[in-house]
Amino acid sequence: MTKSDRANFGSKLGVILASAGSAVGLGNIWRFPFETGNHGGAAFIFIYLGCILFFGIPIMVAEFVIGRRSRSNTAGAYQKLAPGTHWRWVGRMGVLAGFLILSYYSVVAGWTLEYICEAATDSFEGKSAAEFIASFNSFVGNPWRPVIWLIVFLLATHFIIVKGVEKGIEKSSKIMMPILFLLLIILAICSVSLPGAGAGIEFLLKPDFSKVDAGVLLGAMGQAFFSLSLGMGCLCTYASYFRNDTNLPRTALNVAWIDTLVAILAGFIIFPAAFSVGIQPDAGPSLLFITLPNVFQQAFGSLPWLAVLLSILFYILLALAALTSTISMHEVVTAYLHEEFNLSRGKAARLVTGGCIVLGIFCSLSLGVGKEYTLFGLTLFDLFDFVTAKLMLPLGGLFISIFAGWYLDKKVIREEVSNNGTLKLGIYHIIAFLLKYICPLGIGIIFINELGLLK
Ligand code: PHE
């Protein structure tokens, strides 16, 4: 494919929204709260913020540089910038990670569709916290319903992917992001004003660093990569469609703060409500789905129509946020198959969708009827989550930082960061330093620590 017939993001706002649309998703609203809950609250958040700042932002700039410079899918990008070397394996690992994440992420995305229906049919009314937990468990344990929703969700992703980059991704991001933001703020205000919410706020703000162990560090780092869509060439693939005048560091900063704000808001929705109704913060992947209906129920109990309306709107927006993320993962794998194997875009997309449906079904069943089949003590769903978010993405990030910090010609980074000298270079020096020293060392130490080698 030549440079000129590759797609482009139309406007600057489109660039930011599409990248933020990839970043903002279930990672912020579903995964961030349950990881925070599993790892003790405020101290985890503190470390997470450090990871965003010191690893996330520089590595995002590096992915942008690699993508826009090469104007290629993520594996092709390394081939162009480092021909004949093994760096292309970093891109290939990213493609594999994208494929695996898409498979289990779509399972949870499917749950949001079920909850749209439940909200619309008034199923939340009059239920207690215990009943919400029971109904979630019975839904996830059902062999059919989650699988059907998963397939519906992947087909929706597929549909947008084959419609093309600009029309599909850009338009959908532009409409939904601002509305989602507003609704999150409203829900956070409702949640913190519930009776007994104070304990949840304390859980979010009062760090207890004595509980920080290797698992907390790895969890926070993995969450930072997952939430920012980093380490698998997703933003690298998106950057290959950026215009030449897109300001890369500024886009990275904007995506990072939007993403972080959404995650923190989600925390302020989930924990005050969870503490208020007596749901354990370490309930795991079910946390969002068992806590949130309580917020609608408790905060708007006296106005049932408003509770129904807001809950439908919320789950629709959550599904759309998940959709802009699944699109971005799908695009990584589709662009790779399309450009590297000369498949048509349609055929490439069908292969990805089909493969993800099969793997996704296994992931979904592993939470219900297949619960007793575990590997290393983890269900297939949890295994996919662990291997991708905690191993593949940070490892990808580590290699990307080494590639940009040590291998790639400084001139390339300087040109891309400054748009060929038209922007100031101040931030370049900070990013170059972080990429060269702080990211490889920091990520490396967290990995080594996790293996127990530092004790
Ligand atoms: N960042 C997305 C989210 O927070 C998930 C994602 C991970 C998307 C990796 C693309 C690549 O939901």
Short mmCIF file of C-alpha atoms and ligand atoms in Angstrom, two decimals:
data_model
loop_
_atom_site.label_atom_id
_atom_site.label_comp_id
_atom_site.label_asym_id
_atom_site.label_seq_id
_atom_site.Cartn_x
_atom_site.Cartn_y
_atom_site.Cartn_z
CA MET A 1 0.00 0.00 0.00
CA THR A 2 1.43 3.39 -0.87
CA LYS A 3 1.55 6.29 1.51
CA SER A 4 -1.13 8.27 -0.25
CA ASP A 5 -3.86 5.65 -0.21
CA ARG A 6 -3.66 5.10 3.51
CA ALA A 7 -6.41 6.78 5.46
CA ASN A 8 -5.99 9.91 7.54
CA PHE A 9 -7.72 11.32 10.56
CA GLY A 10 -9.54 14.42 9.37
CA SER A 11 -9.26 17.00 12.13
CA LYS A 12 -7.13 17.65 15.16
CA LEU A 13 -10.06 17.06 17.45
CA GLY A 14 -10.61 13.80 15.63
CA VAL A 15 -7.05 12.69 16.36
CA ILE A 16 -7.37 13.32 20.06
CA LEU A 17 -10.84 11.88 20.31
CA ALA A 18 -9.99 8.73 18.41
CA SER A 19 -6.88 8.10 20.50
CA ALA A 20 -8.73 8.95 23.70
CA GLY A 21 -11.57 6.76 22.45
CA SER A 22 -9.13 3.87 22.24
CA ALA A 23 -7.73 4.62 25.68
CA VAL A 24 -10.99 5.29 27.49
CA GLY A 25 -13.04 2.16 27.83
CA LEU A 26 -13.69 -0.76 30.11
CA GLY A 27 -10.08 -0.42 31.24
CA ASN A 28 -10.99 2.77 33.07
CA ILE A 29 -14.50 2.07 34.21
CA TRP A 30 -14.45 -1.70 34.78
CA ARG A 31 -10.80 -2.76 35.21
CA PHE A 32 -9.37 0.21 37.08
CA PRO A 33 -11.84 -0.01 39.98
CA PHE A 34 -11.47 -3.75 40.46
CA GLU A 35 -7.68 -3.65 40.26
CA THR A 36 -7.69 -0.77 42.74
CA GLY A 37 -10.02 -2.76 44.98
CA ASN A 38 -7.87 -5.90 44.72
CA HIS A 39 -4.72 -3.98 45.56
CA GLY A 40 -5.83 -2.00 48.56
CA GLY A 41 -6.92 1.40 47.20
CA ALA A 42 -5.08 4.70 47.44
CA ALA A 43 -1.48 3.42 47.41
CA PHE A 44 -2.21 1.51 44.20
CA ILE A 45 -3.66 4.65 42.63
CA PHE A 46 -0.62 6.64 43.65
CA ILE A 47 1.74 4.18 41.98
CA TYR A 48 -0.56 3.97 38.97
CA LEU A 49 -0.33 7.74 38.51
CA GLY A 50 3.46 7.49 38.68
CA CYS A 51 3.40 4.81 35.97
CA ILE A 52 1.23 7.01 33.73
CA LEU A 53 3.58 9.94 34.16
CA PHE A 54 6.96 8.23 33.91
CA PHE A 55 6.21 5.30 31.59
CA GLY A 56 2.87 5.97 29.93
CA ILE A 57 3.33 9.42 28.44
CA PRO A 58 6.86 8.92 27.03
CA ILE A 59 6.01 5.49 25.63
CA MET A 60 2.88 6.91 24.05
CA VAL A 61 4.98 9.56 22.33
CA ALA A 62 7.35 6.80 21.19
CA GLU A 63 4.45 4.82 19.70
CA PHE A 64 3.21 7.95 17.95
CA VAL A 65 6.67 8.61 16.52
CA ILE A 66 7.08 5.04 15.30
CA GLY A 67 3.61 4.95 13.76
CA ARG A 68 3.58 8.29 12.01
CA ARG A 69 7.15 8.01 10.78
CA SER A 70 6.58 4.60 9.23
CA ARG A 71 2.94 5.08 8.13
CA SER A 72 2.55 1.37 8.59
CA ASN A 73 0.89 -1.28 10.75
CA THR A 74 2.80 -2.00 13.94
CA ALA A 75 4.88 -4.96 12.72
CA GLY A 76 5.54 -3.26 9.38
CA ALA A 77 6.60 -0.13 11.25
CA TYR A 78 9.61 -1.85 12.82
CA GLN A 79 10.47 -3.43 9.51
CA LYS A 80 10.58 0.01 7.93
CA LEU A 81 12.48 1.74 10.72
CA ALA A 82 14.81 -1.17 11.51
CA PRO A 83 14.93 -3.30 8.37
CA GLY A 84 16.31 -6.81 8.68
CA THR A 85 16.39 -6.76 12.50
CA HIS A 86 14.39 -8.67 15.09
CA TRP A 87 12.57 -5.52 16.22
CA ARG A 88 9.59 -6.57 14.13
CA TRP A 89 8.89 -9.17 16.81
CA VAL A 90 7.92 -6.34 19.13
CA GLY A 91 5.24 -5.41 16.62
CA ARG A 92 4.18 -9.02 16.19
CA MET A 93 3.89 -9.54 19.94
CA GLY A 94 1.69 -6.46 20.01
CA VAL A 95 -0.57 -7.88 17.33
CA LEU A 96 -0.91 -11.11 19.31
CA ALA A 97 -1.62 -9.16 22.50
CA GLY A 98 -4.28 -7.15 20.67
CA PHE A 99 -5.94 -10.32 19.44
CA LEU A 100 -5.98 -11.89 22.91
CA ILE A 101 -7.22 -8.74 24.65
CA LEU A 102 -9.97 -8.28 22.08
CA SER A 103 -11.16 -11.83 22.78
CA TYR A 104 -11.74 -11.46 26.51
CA TYR A 105 -12.49 -7.73 26.49
CA SER A 106 -15.43 -8.38 24.18
CA VAL A 107 -16.86 -10.73 26.78
CA VAL A 108 -17.12 -7.86 29.27
CA ALA A 109 -18.25 -5.50 26.52
CA GLY A 110 -21.06 -7.99 25.88
CA TRP A 111 -22.08 -7.77 29.55
CA THR A 112 -22.70 -4.05 29.05
CA LEU A 113 -25.27 -4.92 26.37
CA GLU A 114 -27.07 -7.26 28.76
CA TYR A 115 -27.15 -4.46 31.33
CA ILE A 116 -28.63 -2.03 28.79
CA CYS A 117 -31.50 -4.48 28.43
CA GLU A 118 -31.82 -5.02 32.18
CA ALA A 119 -31.86 -1.28 32.77
CA ALA A 120 -34.47 -0.82 30.07
CA THR A 121 -36.74 -3.52 31.45
CA ASP A 122 -36.68 -2.07 34.94
CA SER A 123 -34.84 -5.07 36.35
CA PHE A 124 -32.95 -2.95 38.87
CA GLU A 125 -35.98 -1.71 40.72
CA GLY A 126 -36.37 -2.72 44.34
CA LYS A 127 -33.39 -5.08 44.38
CA SER A 128 -30.94 -5.31 47.27
CA ALA A 129 -27.15 -5.42 46.90
CA ALA A 130 -27.24 -9.18 47.50
CA GLU A 131 -29.80 -9.60 44.73
CA PHE A 132 -27.65 -7.63 42.28
CA ILE A 133 -24.75 -9.96 43.08
CA ALA A 134 -26.91 -13.05 42.62
CA SER A 135 -28.34 -11.87 39.33
CA PHE A 136 -24.89 -11.00 37.96
CA ASN A 137 -23.59 -14.44 38.92
CA SER A 138 -26.50 -16.21 37.35
CA PHE A 139 -26.11 -14.19 34.14
CA VAL A 140 -22.37 -14.87 33.83
CA GLY A 141 -22.90 -18.54 34.66
CA ASN A 142 -25.47 -18.91 31.89
CA PRO A 143 -23.82 -20.66 28.92
CA TRP A 144 -25.78 -18.76 26.25
CA ARG A 145 -26.61 -15.18 27.07
CA PRO A 146 -23.07 -13.79 27.57
CA VAL A 147 -21.90 -15.67 24.49
CA ILE A 148 -24.63 -14.18 22.32
CA TRP A 149 -23.84 -10.66 23.54
CA LEU A 150 -20.14 -11.24 22.93
CA ILE A 151 -20.87 -12.20 19.33
CA VAL A 152 -23.16 -9.20 18.85
CA PHE A 153 -20.45 -6.93 20.18
CA LEU A 154 -17.72 -8.33 17.97
CA LEU A 155 -19.97 -8.07 14.92
CA ALA A 156 -20.61 -4.40 15.72
CA THR A 157 -16.85 -3.83 15.94
CA HIS A 158 -16.41 -5.69 12.68
CA PHE A 159 -18.99 -3.54 10.96
CA ILE A 160 -17.21 -0.30 11.88
CA ILE A 161 -13.80 -1.69 10.99
CA VAL A 162 -14.85 -2.57 7.44
CA LYS A 163 -16.45 0.84 7.00
CA GLY A 164 -12.99 2.38 7.27
CA VAL A 165 -10.91 4.43 9.63
CA GLU A 166 -12.03 7.98 9.28
CA LYS A 167 -15.77 7.65 9.00
CA GLY A 168 -16.22 4.95 11.58
CA ILE A 169 -13.77 5.68 14.33
CA GLU A 170 -13.69 9.42 14.22
CA LYS A 171 -17.41 10.00 14.08
CA SER A 172 -18.31 7.62 16.86
CA SER A 173 -15.66 9.07 19.20
CA LYS A 174 -16.72 12.63 18.59
CA ILE A 175 -20.26 12.12 19.74
CA MET A 176 -19.97 9.84 22.71
CA MET A 177 -16.91 10.98 24.63
CA PRO A 178 -18.26 14.31 25.92
CA ILE A 179 -21.61 12.82 26.95
CA LEU A 180 -19.92 9.97 28.79
CA PHE A 181 -17.76 12.43 30.65
CA LEU A 182 -20.73 14.44 31.82
CA LEU A 183 -22.63 11.39 32.97
CA LEU A 184 -19.63 10.12 34.93
CA ILE A 185 -19.44 13.41 36.79
CA ILE A 186 -23.14 13.25 37.67
CA LEU A 187 -22.83 9.67 38.89
CA ALA A 188 -19.72 10.45 40.95
CA ILE A 189 -21.57 13.27 42.69
CA CYS A 190 -24.50 10.92 43.40
CA SER A 191 -22.21 8.20 44.69
CA VAL A 192 -20.19 10.35 47.11
CA SER A 193 -23.40 11.70 48.60
CA LEU A 194 -24.77 8.26 49.52
CA PRO A 195 -24.93 7.48 53.24
CA GLY A 196 -21.71 5.84 54.44
CA ALA A 197 -19.82 6.85 51.30
CA GLY A 198 -17.03 8.39 53.41
CA ALA A 199 -15.29 5.04 53.91
CA GLY A 200 -15.08 4.63 50.13
CA ILE A 201 -13.61 8.09 49.69
CA GLU A 202 -11.05 7.32 52.37
CA PHE A 203 -10.20 4.05 50.59
CA LEU A 204 -9.45 6.11 47.46
CA LEU A 205 -7.48 8.90 49.10
CA LYS A 206 -5.64 7.55 52.15
CA PRO A 207 -2.68 5.46 51.01
CA ASP A 208 -1.32 2.63 53.14
CA PHE A 209 2.11 2.04 51.64
CA SER A 210 2.88 -0.77 54.07
CA LYS A 211 0.69 -3.04 51.92
CA VAL A 212 2.58 -2.33 48.70
CA ASP A 213 4.23 -5.49 47.39
CA ALA A 214 5.49 -6.77 44.04
CA GLY A 215 1.93 -7.63 42.99
CA VAL A 216 0.72 -4.08 43.61
CA LEU A 217 3.58 -2.62 41.54
CA LEU A 218 2.99 -5.01 38.64
CA GLY A 219 -0.76 -4.47 38.88
CA ALA A 220 -0.43 -0.69 38.75
CA MET A 221 2.04 -0.79 35.88
CA GLY A 222 -0.10 -3.25 33.92
CA GLN A 223 -3.18 -1.13 34.51
CA ALA A 224 -1.38 1.98 33.23
CA PHE A 225 -0.42 0.22 29.99
CA PHE A 226 -3.82 -1.37 29.58
CA SER A 227 -5.72 1.80 30.22
CA LEU A 228 -3.63 3.91 27.86
CA SER A 229 -3.77 1.20 25.16
CA LEU A 230 0.01 1.04 25.25
CA GLY A 231 2.62 -1.61 24.57
CA MET A 232 0.84 -3.39 21.72
CA GLY A 233 1.16 -0.93 18.88
CA CYS A 234 -2.41 0.28 19.09
CA LEU A 235 -1.58 3.97 19.27
CA CYS A 236 1.29 3.28 16.87
CA THR A 237 -1.23 2.00 14.33
CA TYR A 238 -3.49 5.01 14.96
CA ALA A 239 -0.53 7.37 14.60
CA SER A 240 0.13 5.91 11.18
CA TYR A 241 -3.10 7.67 10.16
CA PHE A 242 -2.21 10.97 11.88
CA ARG A 243 -1.60 14.08 9.83
CA ASN A 244 1.88 15.55 9.54
CA ASP A 245 0.93 18.59 11.59
CA THR A 246 -0.45 16.64 14.56
CA ASN A 247 1.41 17.70 17.70
CA LEU A 248 2.51 14.33 19.09
CA PRO A 249 3.56 15.23 22.67
CA ARG A 250 0.48 17.39 23.16
CA THR A 251 -1.79 14.63 21.87
CA ALA A 252 -0.12 12.19 24.27
CA LEU A 253 -0.61 14.55 27.21
CA ASN A 254 -4.24 15.12 26.32
CA VAL A 255 -4.99 11.42 25.96
CA ALA A 256 -3.21 10.66 29.24
CA TRP A 257 -5.07 13.21 31.33
CA ILE A 258 -8.47 12.43 29.81
CA ASP A 259 -7.91 8.73 30.41
CA THR A 260 -6.70 9.24 33.96
CA LEU A 261 -9.55 11.54 34.83
CA VAL A 262 -12.11 9.01 33.62
CA ALA A 263 -10.49 6.25 35.69
CA ILE A 264 -10.42 8.40 38.82
CA LEU A 265 -14.05 9.41 38.26
CA ALA A 266 -14.95 5.73 37.93
CA GLY A 267 -13.22 5.15 41.26
CA PHE A 268 -15.33 7.89 42.82
CA ILE A 269 -18.46 6.25 41.44
CA ILE A 270 -17.68 2.68 42.45
CA PHE A 271 -16.04 2.80 45.91
CA PRO A 272 -18.26 5.24 47.79
CA ALA A 273 -21.27 3.26 46.53
CA ALA A 274 -19.66 -0.12 47.27
CA PHE A 275 -18.86 0.89 50.86
CA SER A 276 -22.28 2.44 51.22
CA VAL A 277 -24.15 -0.77 50.40
CA GLY A 278 -21.61 -3.18 51.88
CA ILE A 279 -20.05 -4.65 48.73
CA GLN A 280 -16.43 -5.76 49.23
CA PRO A 281 -13.96 -3.61 47.26
CA ASP A 282 -12.04 -6.73 46.20
CA ALA A 283 -15.03 -8.38 44.53
CA GLY A 284 -12.98 -8.62 41.30
CA PRO A 285 -14.28 -8.37 37.72
CA SER A 286 -17.90 -8.28 38.89
CA LEU A 287 -17.37 -5.09 40.96
CA LEU A 288 -18.70 -2.57 38.42
CA PHE A 289 -21.69 -4.70 37.52
CA ILE A 290 -22.79 -5.37 41.09
CA THR A 291 -22.08 -1.88 42.45
CA LEU A 292 -23.42 0.44 39.82
CA PRO A 293 -27.07 -0.66 39.78
CA ASN A 294 -27.04 0.24 43.49
CA VAL A 295 -26.02 3.81 42.66
CA PHE A 296 -29.00 4.22 40.35
CA GLN A 297 -31.26 2.52 42.81
CA GLN A 298 -30.15 4.44 45.90
CA ALA A 299 -29.58 7.87 44.38
CA PHE A 300 -32.70 8.00 42.24
CA GLY A 301 -34.99 5.66 44.17
CA SER A 302 -37.59 8.36 44.58
CA LEU A 303 -37.58 9.13 40.86
CA PRO A 304 -37.72 5.68 39.24
CA TRP A 305 -38.11 7.03 35.70
CA LEU A 306 -34.88 9.02 36.12
CA ALA A 307 -33.10 5.95 37.47
CA VAL A 308 -34.20 3.97 34.41
CA LEU A 309 -33.27 6.74 32.00
CA LEU A 310 -29.82 7.40 33.46
CA SER A 311 -28.96 3.74 33.80
CA ILE A 312 -29.90 3.01 30.19
CA LEU A 313 -27.87 6.02 29.06
CA PHE A 314 -24.91 4.98 31.19
CA TYR A 315 -24.72 1.41 29.89
CA ILE A 316 -25.15 2.60 26.30
CA LEU A 317 -22.25 5.01 26.74
CA LEU A 318 -20.19 2.34 28.46
CA ALA A 319 -20.83 0.01 25.54
CA LEU A 320 -19.83 2.76 23.11
CA ALA A 321 -16.67 3.51 25.09
CA ALA A 322 -15.85 -0.18 24.92
CA LEU A 323 -16.61 -0.14 21.20
CA THR A 324 -14.12 2.65 20.44
CA SER A 325 -11.55 0.52 22.29
CA THR A 326 -12.40 -2.77 20.58
CA ILE A 327 -12.25 -0.97 17.24
CA SER A 328 -8.70 0.13 18.02
CA MET A 329 -7.58 -3.38 18.98
CA HIS A 330 -9.28 -4.88 15.95
CA GLU A 331 -7.61 -2.27 13.73
CA VAL A 332 -4.14 -3.32 14.94
CA VAL A 333 -4.67 -6.93 13.91
CA THR A 334 -6.64 -6.13 10.75
CA ALA A 335 -4.08 -3.58 9.49
CA TYR A 336 -1.35 -6.13 10.16
CA LEU A 337 -3.02 -8.95 8.23
CA HIS A 338 -4.11 -6.59 5.45
CA GLU A 339 -0.73 -4.97 4.88
CA GLU A 340 1.67 -7.80 5.72
CA PHE A 341 -0.18 -10.69 4.09
CA ASN A 342 -1.82 -8.84 1.23
CA LEU A 343 -5.30 -9.85 2.30
CA SER A 344 -8.16 -7.53 1.47
CA ARG A 345 -9.28 -5.41 4.45
CA GLY A 346 -12.58 -7.24 4.51
CA LYS A 347 -10.99 -10.67 4.59
CA ALA A 348 -8.47 -9.62 7.22
CA ALA A 349 -11.27 -8.24 9.37
CA ARG A 350 -13.34 -11.41 8.99
CA LEU A 351 -10.41 -13.55 10.14
CA VAL A 352 -9.89 -11.38 13.21
CA THR A 353 -13.57 -11.29 14.11
CA GLY A 354 -13.99 -15.03 13.62
CA GLY A 355 -10.90 -15.87 15.67
CA CYS A 356 -11.95 -13.58 18.48
CA ILE A 357 -15.45 -15.02 18.57
CA VAL A 358 -14.02 -18.52 19.06
CA LEU A 359 -11.54 -17.49 21.77
CA GLY A 360 -14.08 -15.17 23.35
CA ILE A 361 -16.58 -18.01 23.70
CA PHE A 362 -14.02 -20.06 25.60
CA CYS A 363 -13.21 -17.06 27.82
CA SER A 364 -16.86 -16.47 28.53
CA LEU A 365 -17.57 -20.11 29.33
CA SER A 366 -14.53 -20.21 31.61
CA LEU A 367 -16.40 -17.94 34.02
CA GLY A 368 -19.45 -20.19 34.15
CA VAL A 369 -19.77 -23.82 33.12
CA GLY A 370 -16.01 -24.17 32.59
CA LYS A 371 -15.03 -22.69 35.94
CA GLU A 372 -13.19 -25.76 37.15
CA TYR A 373 -10.81 -25.84 34.20
CA THR A 374 -7.92 -23.66 35.34
CA LEU A 375 -4.31 -23.13 34.36
CA PHE A 376 -1.86 -21.87 37.01
CA GLY A 377 -4.97 -21.51 39.18
CA LEU A 378 -6.56 -19.05 36.73
CA THR A 379 -9.60 -19.40 34.51
CA LEU A 380 -8.98 -18.79 30.81
CA PHE A 381 -10.51 -15.33 31.17
CA ASP A 382 -8.22 -14.40 34.07
CA LEU A 383 -5.24 -16.00 32.34
CA PHE A 384 -5.76 -13.88 29.20
CA ASP A 385 -6.06 -10.79 31.37
CA PHE A 386 -2.93 -11.60 33.35
CA VAL A 387 -0.75 -12.59 30.41
CA THR A 388 -1.70 -9.57 28.30
CA ALA A 389 -2.08 -6.73 30.80
CA LYS A 390 0.61 -7.74 33.25
CA LEU A 391 3.16 -9.36 30.96
CA MET A 392 2.79 -8.61 27.25
CA LEU A 393 1.87 -4.91 27.42
CA PRO A 394 4.58 -3.85 29.92
CA LEU A 395 7.09 -6.03 28.04
CA GLY A 396 6.02 -4.37 24.79
CA GLY A 397 6.41 -0.98 26.48
CA LEU A 398 9.87 -1.93 27.70
CA PHE A 399 11.00 -2.85 24.18
CA ILE A 400 9.37 0.22 22.65
CA SER A 401 11.24 2.46 25.08
CA ILE A 402 14.52 0.70 24.34
CA PHE A 403 13.84 0.95 20.61
CA ALA A 404 13.06 4.66 20.76
CA GLY A 405 15.61 5.52 23.44
CA TRP A 406 18.60 3.55 22.23
CA TYR A 407 18.10 2.21 18.70
CA LEU A 408 16.20 4.79 16.70
CA ASP A 409 18.17 7.72 15.30
CA LYS A 410 17.70 10.75 17.58
CA LYS A 411 17.06 12.79 14.46
CA VAL A 412 13.92 10.80 13.69
CA ILE A 413 12.46 11.40 17.14
CA ARG A 414 13.42 15.06 17.10
CA GLU A 415 11.81 15.57 13.70
CA GLU A 416 8.61 13.80 14.65
CA VAL A 417 8.28 15.41 18.07
CA SER A 418 8.89 18.89 16.64
CA ASN A 419 7.02 18.32 13.35
CA ASN A 420 10.20 18.94 11.38
CA GLY A 421 11.31 21.85 13.50
CA THR A 422 8.06 23.78 13.52
CA LEU A 423 7.36 23.09 17.23
CA LYS A 424 9.53 23.87 20.25
CA LEU A 425 11.86 21.11 21.37
CA GLY A 426 11.72 21.64 25.15
CA ILE A 427 9.62 18.60 25.89
CA TYR A 428 11.71 16.45 23.55
CA HIS A 429 14.61 16.43 25.99
CA ILE A 430 12.44 15.25 28.87
CA ILE A 431 10.81 12.54 26.77
CA ALA A 432 14.13 11.37 25.36
CA PHE A 433 15.57 11.09 28.88
CA LEU A 434 12.57 9.18 30.20
CA LEU A 435 12.60 6.79 27.23
CA LYS A 436 16.30 6.16 27.45
CA TYR A 437 16.75 5.64 31.17
CA ILE A 438 13.65 5.81 33.32
CA CYS A 439 11.29 3.54 31.34
CA PRO A 440 13.68 0.64 30.73
CA LEU A 441 15.04 0.75 34.27
CA GLY A 442 11.71 1.28 35.98
CA ILE A 443 9.79 -1.36 34.04
CA GLY A 444 12.74 -3.75 34.29
CA ILE A 445 12.94 -3.35 38.08
CA ILE A 446 9.21 -3.96 38.54
CA PHE A 447 9.47 -7.17 36.50
CA ILE A 448 12.54 -8.39 38.36
CA ASN A 449 10.90 -7.54 41.66
CA GLU A 450 7.82 -9.53 40.66
CA LEU A 451 9.97 -12.58 40.00
CA GLY A 452 11.18 -12.24 43.57
CA LEU A 453 14.78 -11.68 42.54
CA LEU A 454 15.16 -8.50 44.58
CA LYS A 455 14.54 -10.12 47.95
N1 PHE B 1 -7.38 1.13 26.81
C1 PHE B 1 -8.55 0.37 26.60
C2 PHE B 1 -9.45 0.55 27.82
O1 PHE B 1 -9.08 1.20 28.75
C3 PHE B 1 -8.25 -1.08 26.39
C4 PHE B 1 -7.22 -1.33 25.34
C5 PHE B 1 -6.06 -2.00 25.66
C6 PHE B 1 -7.41 -0.86 24.05
C7 PHE B 1 -5.08 -2.20 24.72
C8 PHE B 1 -6.45 -1.08 23.08
C9 PHE B 1 -5.29 -1.74 23.43
O2 PHE B 1 -10.52 0.06 27.85
#
